[in-house]
PDB file of C-alpha atoms in Angstrom:
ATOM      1  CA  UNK Y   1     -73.502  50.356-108.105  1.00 71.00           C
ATOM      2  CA  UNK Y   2     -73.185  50.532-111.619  1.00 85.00           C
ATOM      3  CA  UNK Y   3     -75.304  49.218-114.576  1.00 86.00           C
ATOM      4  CA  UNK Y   4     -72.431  46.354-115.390  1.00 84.00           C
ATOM      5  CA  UNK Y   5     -72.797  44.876-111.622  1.00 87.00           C
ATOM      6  CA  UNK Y   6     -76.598  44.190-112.561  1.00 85.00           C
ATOM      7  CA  UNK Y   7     -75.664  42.507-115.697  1.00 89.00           C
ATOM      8  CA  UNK Y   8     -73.186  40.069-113.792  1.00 89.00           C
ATOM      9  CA  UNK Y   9     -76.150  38.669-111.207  1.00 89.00           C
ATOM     10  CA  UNK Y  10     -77.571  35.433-112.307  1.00 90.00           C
ATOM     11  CA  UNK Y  11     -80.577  36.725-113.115  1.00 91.00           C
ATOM     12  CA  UNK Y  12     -79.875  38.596-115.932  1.00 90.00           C
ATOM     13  CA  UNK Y  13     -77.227  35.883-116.608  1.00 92.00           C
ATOM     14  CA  UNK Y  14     -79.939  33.724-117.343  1.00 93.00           C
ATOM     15  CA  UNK Y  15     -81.828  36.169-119.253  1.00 93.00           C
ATOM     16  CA  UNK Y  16     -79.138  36.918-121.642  1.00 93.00           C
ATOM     17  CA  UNK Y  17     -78.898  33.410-122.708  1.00 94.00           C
ATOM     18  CA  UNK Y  18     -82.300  33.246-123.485  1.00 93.00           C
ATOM     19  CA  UNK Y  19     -81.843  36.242-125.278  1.00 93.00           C
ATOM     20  CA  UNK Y  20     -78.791  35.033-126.998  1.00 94.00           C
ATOM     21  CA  UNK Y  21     -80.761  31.646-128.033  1.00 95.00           C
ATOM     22  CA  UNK Y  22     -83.743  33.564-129.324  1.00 93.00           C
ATOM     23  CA  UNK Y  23     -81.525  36.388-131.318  1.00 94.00           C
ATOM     24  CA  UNK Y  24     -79.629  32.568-132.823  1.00 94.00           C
ATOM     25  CA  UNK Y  25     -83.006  31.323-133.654  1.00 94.00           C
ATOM     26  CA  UNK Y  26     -83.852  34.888-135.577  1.00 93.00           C
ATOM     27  CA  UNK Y  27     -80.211  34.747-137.229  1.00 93.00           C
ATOM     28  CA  UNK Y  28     -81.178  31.514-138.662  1.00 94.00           C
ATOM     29  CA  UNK Y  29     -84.146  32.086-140.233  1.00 93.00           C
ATOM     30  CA  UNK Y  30     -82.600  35.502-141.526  1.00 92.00           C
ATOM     31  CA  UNK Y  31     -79.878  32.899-143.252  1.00 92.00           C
ATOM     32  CA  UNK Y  32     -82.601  30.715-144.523  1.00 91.00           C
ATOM     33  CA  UNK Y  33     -84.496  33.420-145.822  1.00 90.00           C
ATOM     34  CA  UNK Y  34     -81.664  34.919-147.703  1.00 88.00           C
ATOM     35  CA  UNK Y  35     -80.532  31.452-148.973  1.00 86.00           C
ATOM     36  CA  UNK Y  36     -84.077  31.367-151.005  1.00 85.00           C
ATOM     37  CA  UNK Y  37     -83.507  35.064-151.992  1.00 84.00           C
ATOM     38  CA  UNK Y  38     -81.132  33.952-154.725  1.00 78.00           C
ATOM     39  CA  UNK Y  39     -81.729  31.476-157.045  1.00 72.00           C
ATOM     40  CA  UNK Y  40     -79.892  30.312-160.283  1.00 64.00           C
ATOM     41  CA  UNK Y  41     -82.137  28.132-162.997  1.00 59.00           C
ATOM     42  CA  UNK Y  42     -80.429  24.399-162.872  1.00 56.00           C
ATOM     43  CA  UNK Y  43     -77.224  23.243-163.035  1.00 52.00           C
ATOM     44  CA  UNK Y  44     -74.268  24.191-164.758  1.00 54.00           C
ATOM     45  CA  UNK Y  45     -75.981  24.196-168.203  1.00 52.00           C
ATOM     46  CA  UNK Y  46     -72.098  22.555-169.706  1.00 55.00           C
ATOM     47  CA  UNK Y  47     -73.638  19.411-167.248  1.00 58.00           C
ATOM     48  CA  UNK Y  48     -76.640  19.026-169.005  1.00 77.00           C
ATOM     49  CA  UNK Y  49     -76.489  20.844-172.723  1.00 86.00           C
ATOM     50  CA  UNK Y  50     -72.932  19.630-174.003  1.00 88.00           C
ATOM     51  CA  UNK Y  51     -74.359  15.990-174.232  1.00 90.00           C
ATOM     52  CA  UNK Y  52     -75.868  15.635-178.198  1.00 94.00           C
ATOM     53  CA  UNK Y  53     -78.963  13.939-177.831  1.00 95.00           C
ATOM     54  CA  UNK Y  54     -81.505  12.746-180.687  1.00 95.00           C
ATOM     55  CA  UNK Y  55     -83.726  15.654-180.914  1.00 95.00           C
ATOM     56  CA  UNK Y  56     -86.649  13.263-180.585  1.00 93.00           C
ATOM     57  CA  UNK Y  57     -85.627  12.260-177.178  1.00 94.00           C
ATOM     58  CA  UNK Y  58     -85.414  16.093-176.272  1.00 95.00           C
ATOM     59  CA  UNK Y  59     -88.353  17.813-177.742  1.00 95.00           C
ATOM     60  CA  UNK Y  60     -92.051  16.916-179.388  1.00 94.00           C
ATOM     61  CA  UNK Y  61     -92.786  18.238-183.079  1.00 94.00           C
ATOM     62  CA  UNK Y  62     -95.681  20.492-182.454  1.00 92.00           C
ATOM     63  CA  UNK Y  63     -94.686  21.432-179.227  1.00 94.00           C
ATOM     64  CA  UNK Y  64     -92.977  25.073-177.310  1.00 93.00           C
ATOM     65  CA  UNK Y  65     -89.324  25.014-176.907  1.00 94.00           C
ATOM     66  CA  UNK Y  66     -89.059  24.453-172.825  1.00 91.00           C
ATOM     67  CA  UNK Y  67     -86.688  26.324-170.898  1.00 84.00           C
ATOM     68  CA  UNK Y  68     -84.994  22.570-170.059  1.00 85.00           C
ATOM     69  CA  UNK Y  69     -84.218  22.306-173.841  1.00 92.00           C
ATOM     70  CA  UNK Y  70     -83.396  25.465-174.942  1.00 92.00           C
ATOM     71  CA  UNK Y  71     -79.526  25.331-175.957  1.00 92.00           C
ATOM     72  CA  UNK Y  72     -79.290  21.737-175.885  1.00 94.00           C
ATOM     73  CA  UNK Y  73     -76.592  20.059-178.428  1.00 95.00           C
ATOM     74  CA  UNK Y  74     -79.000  17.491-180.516  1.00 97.00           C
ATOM     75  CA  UNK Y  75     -78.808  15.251-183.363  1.00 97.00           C
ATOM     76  CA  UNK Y  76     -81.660  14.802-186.234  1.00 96.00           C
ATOM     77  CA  UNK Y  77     -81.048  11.901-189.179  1.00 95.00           C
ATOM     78  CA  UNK Y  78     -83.154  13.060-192.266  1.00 95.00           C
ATOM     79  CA  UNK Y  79     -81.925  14.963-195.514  1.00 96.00           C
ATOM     80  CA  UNK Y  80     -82.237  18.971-196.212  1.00 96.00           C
ATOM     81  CA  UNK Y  81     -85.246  19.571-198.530  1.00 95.00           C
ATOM     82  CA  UNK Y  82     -85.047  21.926-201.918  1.00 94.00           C
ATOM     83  CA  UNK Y  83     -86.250  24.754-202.945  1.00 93.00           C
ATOM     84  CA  UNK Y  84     -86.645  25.990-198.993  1.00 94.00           C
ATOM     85  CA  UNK Y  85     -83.484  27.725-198.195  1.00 96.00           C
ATOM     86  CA  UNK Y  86     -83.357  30.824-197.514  1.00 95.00           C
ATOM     87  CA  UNK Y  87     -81.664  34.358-195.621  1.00 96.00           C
ATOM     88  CA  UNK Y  88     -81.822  35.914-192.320  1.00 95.00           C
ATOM     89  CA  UNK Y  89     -80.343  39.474-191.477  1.00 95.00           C
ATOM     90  CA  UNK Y  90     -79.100  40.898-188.678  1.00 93.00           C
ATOM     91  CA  UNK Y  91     -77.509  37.726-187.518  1.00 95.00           C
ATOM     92  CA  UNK Y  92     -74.481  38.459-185.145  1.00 94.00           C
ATOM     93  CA  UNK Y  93     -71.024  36.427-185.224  1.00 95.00           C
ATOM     94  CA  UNK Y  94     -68.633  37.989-183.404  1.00 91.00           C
ATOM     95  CA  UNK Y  95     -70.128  41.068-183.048  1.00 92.00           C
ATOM     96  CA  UNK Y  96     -70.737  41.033-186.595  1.00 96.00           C
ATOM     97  CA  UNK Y  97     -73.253  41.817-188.411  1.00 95.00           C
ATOM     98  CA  UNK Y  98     -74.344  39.215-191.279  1.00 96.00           C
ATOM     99  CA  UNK Y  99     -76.088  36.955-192.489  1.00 97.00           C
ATOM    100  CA  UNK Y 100     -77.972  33.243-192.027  1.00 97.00           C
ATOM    101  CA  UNK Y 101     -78.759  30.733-194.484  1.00 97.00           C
ATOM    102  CA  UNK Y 102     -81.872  28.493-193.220  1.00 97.00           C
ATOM    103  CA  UNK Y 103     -83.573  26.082-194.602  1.00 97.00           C
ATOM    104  CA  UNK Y 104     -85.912  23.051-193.644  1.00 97.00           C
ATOM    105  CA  UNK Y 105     -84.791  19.209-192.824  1.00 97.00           C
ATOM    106  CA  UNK Y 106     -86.786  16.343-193.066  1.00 95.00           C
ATOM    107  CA  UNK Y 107     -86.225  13.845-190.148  1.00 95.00           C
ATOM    108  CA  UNK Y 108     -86.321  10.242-191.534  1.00 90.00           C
ATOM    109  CA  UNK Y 109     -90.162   8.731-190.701  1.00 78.00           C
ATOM    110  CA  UNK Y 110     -87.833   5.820-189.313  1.00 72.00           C
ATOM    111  CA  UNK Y 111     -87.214   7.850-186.464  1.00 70.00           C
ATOM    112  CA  UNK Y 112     -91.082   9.652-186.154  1.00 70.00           C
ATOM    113  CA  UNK Y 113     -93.010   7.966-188.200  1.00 74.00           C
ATOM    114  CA  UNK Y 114     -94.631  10.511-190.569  1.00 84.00           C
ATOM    115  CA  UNK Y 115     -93.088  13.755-192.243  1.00 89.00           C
ATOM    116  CA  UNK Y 116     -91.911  15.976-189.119  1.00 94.00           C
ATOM    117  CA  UNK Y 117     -89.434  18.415-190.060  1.00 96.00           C
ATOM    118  CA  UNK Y 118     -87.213  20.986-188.147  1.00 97.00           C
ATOM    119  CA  UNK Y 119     -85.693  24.453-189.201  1.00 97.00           C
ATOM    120  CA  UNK Y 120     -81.978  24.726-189.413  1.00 98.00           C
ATOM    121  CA  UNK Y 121     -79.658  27.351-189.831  1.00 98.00           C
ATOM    122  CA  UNK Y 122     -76.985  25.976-192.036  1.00 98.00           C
ATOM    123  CA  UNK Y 123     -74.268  29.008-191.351  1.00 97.00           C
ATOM    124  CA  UNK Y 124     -73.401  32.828-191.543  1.00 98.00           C
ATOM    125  CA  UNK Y 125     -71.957  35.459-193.792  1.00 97.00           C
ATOM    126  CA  UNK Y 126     -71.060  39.542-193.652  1.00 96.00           C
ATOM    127  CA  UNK Y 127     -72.372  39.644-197.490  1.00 96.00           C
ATOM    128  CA  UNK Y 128     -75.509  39.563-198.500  1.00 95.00           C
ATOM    129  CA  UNK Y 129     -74.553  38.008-201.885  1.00 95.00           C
ATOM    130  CA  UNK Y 130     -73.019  35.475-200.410  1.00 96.00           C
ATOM    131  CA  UNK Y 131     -75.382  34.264-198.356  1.00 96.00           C
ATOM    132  CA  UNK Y 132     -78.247  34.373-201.172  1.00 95.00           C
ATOM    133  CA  UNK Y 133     -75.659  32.704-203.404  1.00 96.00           C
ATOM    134  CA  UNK Y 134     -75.297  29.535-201.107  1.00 96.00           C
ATOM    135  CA  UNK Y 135     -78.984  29.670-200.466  1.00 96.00           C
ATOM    136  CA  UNK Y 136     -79.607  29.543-204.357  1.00 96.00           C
ATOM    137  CA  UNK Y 137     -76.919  26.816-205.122  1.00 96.00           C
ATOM    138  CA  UNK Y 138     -78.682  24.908-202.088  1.00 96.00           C
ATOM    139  CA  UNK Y 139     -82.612  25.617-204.023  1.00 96.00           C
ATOM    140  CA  UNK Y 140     -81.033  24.232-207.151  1.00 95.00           C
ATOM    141  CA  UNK Y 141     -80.121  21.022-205.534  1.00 92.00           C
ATOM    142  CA  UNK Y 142     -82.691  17.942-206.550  1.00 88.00           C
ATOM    143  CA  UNK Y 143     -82.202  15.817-203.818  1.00 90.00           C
ATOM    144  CA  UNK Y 144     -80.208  15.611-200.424  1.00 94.00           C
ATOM    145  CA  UNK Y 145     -78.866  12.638-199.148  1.00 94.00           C
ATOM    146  CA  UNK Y 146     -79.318  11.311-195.894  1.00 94.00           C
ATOM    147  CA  UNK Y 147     -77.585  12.631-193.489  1.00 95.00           C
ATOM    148  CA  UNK Y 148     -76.955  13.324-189.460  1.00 96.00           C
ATOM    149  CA  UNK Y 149     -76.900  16.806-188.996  1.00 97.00           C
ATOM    150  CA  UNK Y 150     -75.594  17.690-185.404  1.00 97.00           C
ATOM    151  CA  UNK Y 151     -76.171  21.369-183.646  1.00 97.00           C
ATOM    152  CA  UNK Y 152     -77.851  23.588-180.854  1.00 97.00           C
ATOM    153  CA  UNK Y 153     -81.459  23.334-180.548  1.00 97.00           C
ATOM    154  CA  UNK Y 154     -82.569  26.923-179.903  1.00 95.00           C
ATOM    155  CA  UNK Y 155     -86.192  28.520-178.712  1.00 94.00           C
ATOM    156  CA  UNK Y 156     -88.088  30.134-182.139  1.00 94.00           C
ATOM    157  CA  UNK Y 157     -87.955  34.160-182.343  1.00 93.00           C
ATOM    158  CA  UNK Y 158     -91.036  35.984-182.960  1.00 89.00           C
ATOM    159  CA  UNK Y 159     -92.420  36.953-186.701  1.00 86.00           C
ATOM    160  CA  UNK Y 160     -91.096  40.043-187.829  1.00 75.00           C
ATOM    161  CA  UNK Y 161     -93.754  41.708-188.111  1.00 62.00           C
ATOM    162  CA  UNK Y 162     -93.195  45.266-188.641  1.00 58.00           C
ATOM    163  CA  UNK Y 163     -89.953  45.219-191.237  1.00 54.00           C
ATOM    164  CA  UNK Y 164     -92.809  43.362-193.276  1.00 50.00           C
ATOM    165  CA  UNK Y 165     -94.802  45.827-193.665  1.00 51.00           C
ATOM    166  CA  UNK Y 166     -94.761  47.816-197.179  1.00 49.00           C
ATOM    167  CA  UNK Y 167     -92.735  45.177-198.604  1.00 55.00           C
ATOM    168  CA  UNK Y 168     -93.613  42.331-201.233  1.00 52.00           C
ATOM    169  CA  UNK Y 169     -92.334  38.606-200.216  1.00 55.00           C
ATOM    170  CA  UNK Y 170     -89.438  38.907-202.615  1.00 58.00           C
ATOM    171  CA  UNK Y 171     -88.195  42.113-200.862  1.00 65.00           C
ATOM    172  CA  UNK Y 172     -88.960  41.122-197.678  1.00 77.00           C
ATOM    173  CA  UNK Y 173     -85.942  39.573-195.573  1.00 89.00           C
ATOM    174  CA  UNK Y 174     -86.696  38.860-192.114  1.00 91.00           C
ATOM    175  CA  UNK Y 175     -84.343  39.251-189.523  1.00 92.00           C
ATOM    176  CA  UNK Y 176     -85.796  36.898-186.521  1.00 93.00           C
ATOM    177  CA  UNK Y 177     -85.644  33.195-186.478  1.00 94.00           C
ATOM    178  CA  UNK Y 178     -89.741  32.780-187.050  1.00 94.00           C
ATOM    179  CA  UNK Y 179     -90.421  29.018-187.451  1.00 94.00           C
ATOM    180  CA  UNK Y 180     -93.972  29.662-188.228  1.00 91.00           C
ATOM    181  CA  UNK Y 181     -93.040  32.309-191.008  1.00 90.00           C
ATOM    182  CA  UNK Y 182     -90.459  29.699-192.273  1.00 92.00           C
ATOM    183  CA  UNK Y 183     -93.274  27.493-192.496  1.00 92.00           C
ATOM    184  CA  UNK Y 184     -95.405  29.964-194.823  1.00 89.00           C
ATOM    185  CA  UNK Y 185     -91.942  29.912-196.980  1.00 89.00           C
ATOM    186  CA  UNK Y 186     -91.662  26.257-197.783  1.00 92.00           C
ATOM    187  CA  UNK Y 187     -92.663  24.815-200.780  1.00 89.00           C
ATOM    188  CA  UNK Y 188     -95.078  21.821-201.230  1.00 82.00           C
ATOM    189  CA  UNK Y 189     -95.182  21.500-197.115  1.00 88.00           C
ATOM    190  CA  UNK Y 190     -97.999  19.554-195.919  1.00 86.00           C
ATOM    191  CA  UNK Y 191    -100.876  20.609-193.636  1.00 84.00           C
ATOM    192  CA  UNK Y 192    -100.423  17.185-191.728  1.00 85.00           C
ATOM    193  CA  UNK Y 193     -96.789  17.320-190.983  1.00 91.00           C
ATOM    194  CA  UNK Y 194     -95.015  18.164-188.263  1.00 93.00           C
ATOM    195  CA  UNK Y 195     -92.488  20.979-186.986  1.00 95.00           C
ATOM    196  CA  UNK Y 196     -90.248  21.495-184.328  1.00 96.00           C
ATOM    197  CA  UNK Y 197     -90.784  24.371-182.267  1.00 96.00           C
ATOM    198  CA  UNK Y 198     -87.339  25.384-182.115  1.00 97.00           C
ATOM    199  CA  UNK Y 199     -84.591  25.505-184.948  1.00 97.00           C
ATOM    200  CA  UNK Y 200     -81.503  23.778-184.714  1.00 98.00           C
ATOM    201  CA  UNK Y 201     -77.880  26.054-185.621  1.00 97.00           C
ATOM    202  CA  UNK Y 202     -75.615  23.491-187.497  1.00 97.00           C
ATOM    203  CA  UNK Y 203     -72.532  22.762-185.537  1.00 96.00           C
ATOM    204  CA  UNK Y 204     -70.895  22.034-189.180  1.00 96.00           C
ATOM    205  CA  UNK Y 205     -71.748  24.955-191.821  1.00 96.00           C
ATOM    206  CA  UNK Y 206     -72.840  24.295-195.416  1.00 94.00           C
ATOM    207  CA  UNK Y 207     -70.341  25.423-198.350  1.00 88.00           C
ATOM    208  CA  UNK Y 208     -67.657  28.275-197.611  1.00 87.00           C
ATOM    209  CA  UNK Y 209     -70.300  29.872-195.052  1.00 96.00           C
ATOM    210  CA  UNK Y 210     -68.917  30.267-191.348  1.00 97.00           C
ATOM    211  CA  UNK Y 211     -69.641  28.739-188.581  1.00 96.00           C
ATOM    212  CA  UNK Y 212     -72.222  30.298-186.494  1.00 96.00           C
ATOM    213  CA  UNK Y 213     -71.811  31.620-182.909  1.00 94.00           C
ATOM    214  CA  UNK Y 214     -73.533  29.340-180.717  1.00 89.00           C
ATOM    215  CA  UNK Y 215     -71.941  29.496-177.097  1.00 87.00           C
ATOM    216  CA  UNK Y 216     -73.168  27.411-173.861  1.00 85.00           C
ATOM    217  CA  UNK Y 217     -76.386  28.845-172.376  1.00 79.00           C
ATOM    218  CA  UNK Y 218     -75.896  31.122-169.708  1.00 74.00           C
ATOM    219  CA  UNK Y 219     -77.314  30.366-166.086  1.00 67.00           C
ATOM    220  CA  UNK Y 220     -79.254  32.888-164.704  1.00 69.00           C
ATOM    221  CA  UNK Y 221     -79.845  34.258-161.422  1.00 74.00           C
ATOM    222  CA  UNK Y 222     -82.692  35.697-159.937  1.00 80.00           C
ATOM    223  CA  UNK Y 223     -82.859  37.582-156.688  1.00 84.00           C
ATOM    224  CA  UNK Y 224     -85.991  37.711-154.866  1.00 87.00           C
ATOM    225  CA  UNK Y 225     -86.196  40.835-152.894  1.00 88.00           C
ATOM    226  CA  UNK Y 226     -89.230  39.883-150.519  1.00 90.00           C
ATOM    227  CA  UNK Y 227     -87.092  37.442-149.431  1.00 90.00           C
ATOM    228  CA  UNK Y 228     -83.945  39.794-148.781  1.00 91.00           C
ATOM    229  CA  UNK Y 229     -86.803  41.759-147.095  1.00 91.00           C
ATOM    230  CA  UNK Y 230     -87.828  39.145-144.713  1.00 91.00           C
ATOM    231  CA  UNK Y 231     -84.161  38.045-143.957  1.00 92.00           C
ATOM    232  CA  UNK Y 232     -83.469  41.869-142.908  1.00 93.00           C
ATOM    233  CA  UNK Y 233     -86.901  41.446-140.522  1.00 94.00           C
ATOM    234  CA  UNK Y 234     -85.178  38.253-138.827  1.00 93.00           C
ATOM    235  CA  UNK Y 235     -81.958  40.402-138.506  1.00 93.00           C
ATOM    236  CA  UNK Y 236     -83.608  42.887-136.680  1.00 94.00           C
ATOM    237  CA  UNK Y 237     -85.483  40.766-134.927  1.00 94.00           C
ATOM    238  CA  UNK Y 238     -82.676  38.906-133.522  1.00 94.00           C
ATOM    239  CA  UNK Y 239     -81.158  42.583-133.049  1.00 94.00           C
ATOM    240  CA  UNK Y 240     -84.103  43.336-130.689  1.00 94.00           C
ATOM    241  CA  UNK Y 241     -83.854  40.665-128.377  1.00 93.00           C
ATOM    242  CA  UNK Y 242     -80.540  41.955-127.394  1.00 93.00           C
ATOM    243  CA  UNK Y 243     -81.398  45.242-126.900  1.00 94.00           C
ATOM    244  CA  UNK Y 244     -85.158  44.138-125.330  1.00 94.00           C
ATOM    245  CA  UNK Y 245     -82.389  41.969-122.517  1.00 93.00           C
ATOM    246  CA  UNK Y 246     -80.239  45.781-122.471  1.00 94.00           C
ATOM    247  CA  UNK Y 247     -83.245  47.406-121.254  1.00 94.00           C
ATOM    248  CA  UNK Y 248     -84.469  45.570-119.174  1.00 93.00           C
ATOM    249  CA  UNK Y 249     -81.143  45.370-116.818  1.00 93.00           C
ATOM    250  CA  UNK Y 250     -81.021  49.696-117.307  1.00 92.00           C
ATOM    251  CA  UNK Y 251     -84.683  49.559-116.110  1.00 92.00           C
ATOM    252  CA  UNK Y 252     -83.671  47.558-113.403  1.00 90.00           C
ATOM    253  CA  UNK Y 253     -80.590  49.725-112.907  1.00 89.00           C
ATOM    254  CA  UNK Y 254     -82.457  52.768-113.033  1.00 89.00           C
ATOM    255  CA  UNK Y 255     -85.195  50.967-110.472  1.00 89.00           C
ATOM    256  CA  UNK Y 256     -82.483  50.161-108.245  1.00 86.00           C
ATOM    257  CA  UNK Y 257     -80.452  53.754-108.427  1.00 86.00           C
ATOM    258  CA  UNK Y 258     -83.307  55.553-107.986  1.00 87.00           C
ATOM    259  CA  UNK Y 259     -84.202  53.480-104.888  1.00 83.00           C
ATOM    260  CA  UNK Y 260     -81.206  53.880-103.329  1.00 80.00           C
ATOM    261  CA  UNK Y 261     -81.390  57.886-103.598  1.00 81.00           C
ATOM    262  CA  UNK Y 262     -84.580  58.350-101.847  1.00 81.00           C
ATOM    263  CA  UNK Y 263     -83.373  55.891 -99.527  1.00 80.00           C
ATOM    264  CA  UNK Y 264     -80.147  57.980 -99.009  1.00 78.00           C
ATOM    265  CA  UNK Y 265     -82.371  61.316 -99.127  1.00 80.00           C
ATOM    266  CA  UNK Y 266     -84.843  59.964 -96.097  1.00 77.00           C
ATOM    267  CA  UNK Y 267     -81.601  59.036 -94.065  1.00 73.00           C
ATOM    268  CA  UNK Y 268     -80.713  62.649 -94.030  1.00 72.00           C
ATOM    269  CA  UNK Y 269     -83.813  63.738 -93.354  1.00 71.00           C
ATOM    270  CA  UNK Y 270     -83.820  61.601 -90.301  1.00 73.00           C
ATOM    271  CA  UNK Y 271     -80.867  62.702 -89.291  1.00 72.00           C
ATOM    272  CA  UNK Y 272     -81.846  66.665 -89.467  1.00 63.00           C
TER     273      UNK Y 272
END
């Protein structure tokens, strides 16, 4: 008798498919669990960002940039306001080191209803010079006519706080994309308007400046490794139950083999 004859009686027959149905059940809630394990935040953000939208209909004045409208393509109808242009370093285009020229743009109170205004960032330069040259020509300008100004709306950077230090306001050139140091920058700015929390990049730069680098948002992924941990459980779970069904039939096997020696071993003692 061997261990594969046991396996064949109905019996264990029976018990396998149970075993087999249980270690499916486990295999499916491994799947499960591993299809929660990775996640990716949205759709394809070209689905959803590529659309230009009034900025009005995508984000309130006074409020965080959400991760829903961070990177979307918007459109604001308003002029640019003089003297409150200015540079940013340590912009990368390209892979380029340069320069920003920001400034601050009124949105027309037909669309909000009282002075709201957004931060812009108008285009980009390798030369310093250049960039404080189109900022200057820009201060210089009296008045700005109306225009729509289309671009990416992007979340605010933090102040920058510690290339500040030691350094006197006309010195000082940040290198972040602060919307509430911008706002200590303008001239004549209310304390009862309203600002964005997020700049927009102009699709269309100002002057001879170039275009600035503003690519698609990227959709991330994130991996949750409880949940690879729990999927691995089911696996070996489901695992078990064929090996708890293996061991069972060598018990029984064993049982049965053993059985059948003392049973052999008392016929020859009978027999001498």
């Amino acid at each position: 008798m061997t261990i594969f004859s046991v396996m064949r009686r109905p019996k264990w027959i029976r018990a396998l498919v149970y075993a087999l149905l249980l270690a499916a059940v486990f295999a499916l809630l491994g799947q499960w669990q591993l299809s929660r394990a990775v996640t990716s935040n949205g759709p394809d953000p070209r689905a959803t960002t590529e659309s230009v939208t009034p900025l009005t209909q995508v984000a309130t004045a006074g409020q965080p940039v959400f991760e829903a409208q961070d990177g979307q393509m918007v459109s604001v109808t308003g002029s640019l306001v003089a003297p409150d242009f200015s540079i940013v370093s340590s912009r990368l285009n390209g892979g380029v080191q340069g320069y920003w020229v920001v400034g601050r743009f009124d949105l027309s109170e037909s669309q909000v209803g009282t002075l709201t205004s957004v931060a812009v960032a108008l285009g980009w330069s390798a030369d310093r010079s250049r960039a404080e040259s189109v900022a200057a020509g820009l201060n210089s300008t009296p008045t700005f006519a109306p225009q729509q100004l289309i671009g990416r709306y992007v979340g605010t950077d933090g102040p920058d706080v510690t290339a500040a230090q030691g350094k006197t306001a006309a010195d000082f050139v940040p290198s972040t994309m602060a919307i509430s140091a911008l706002i200590n920058q303008w001239s004549g700015f209310p304390e009862t308007a309203s600002v964005f929390g997020g700049y927009v990049v102009a699709q269309t730069p100002v002057d001879s400046l170039a275009a600035i680098d503003s690519p698609v948002p990227v959709r991330t992924t994130e991996i949750n490794w409880l949940n690879i941990f729990y999927a691995i459980e089911w696996v070996i779970f489901a695992a078990f139950a064929i090996f708890f069904w293996y061991r069972l039939v060598k018990d029984a096997w064993e049982r049965e083999v053993e059985e059948a020696e003392l049973e052999t071993q008392s016929e020859l003692e009978r027999y001498n």
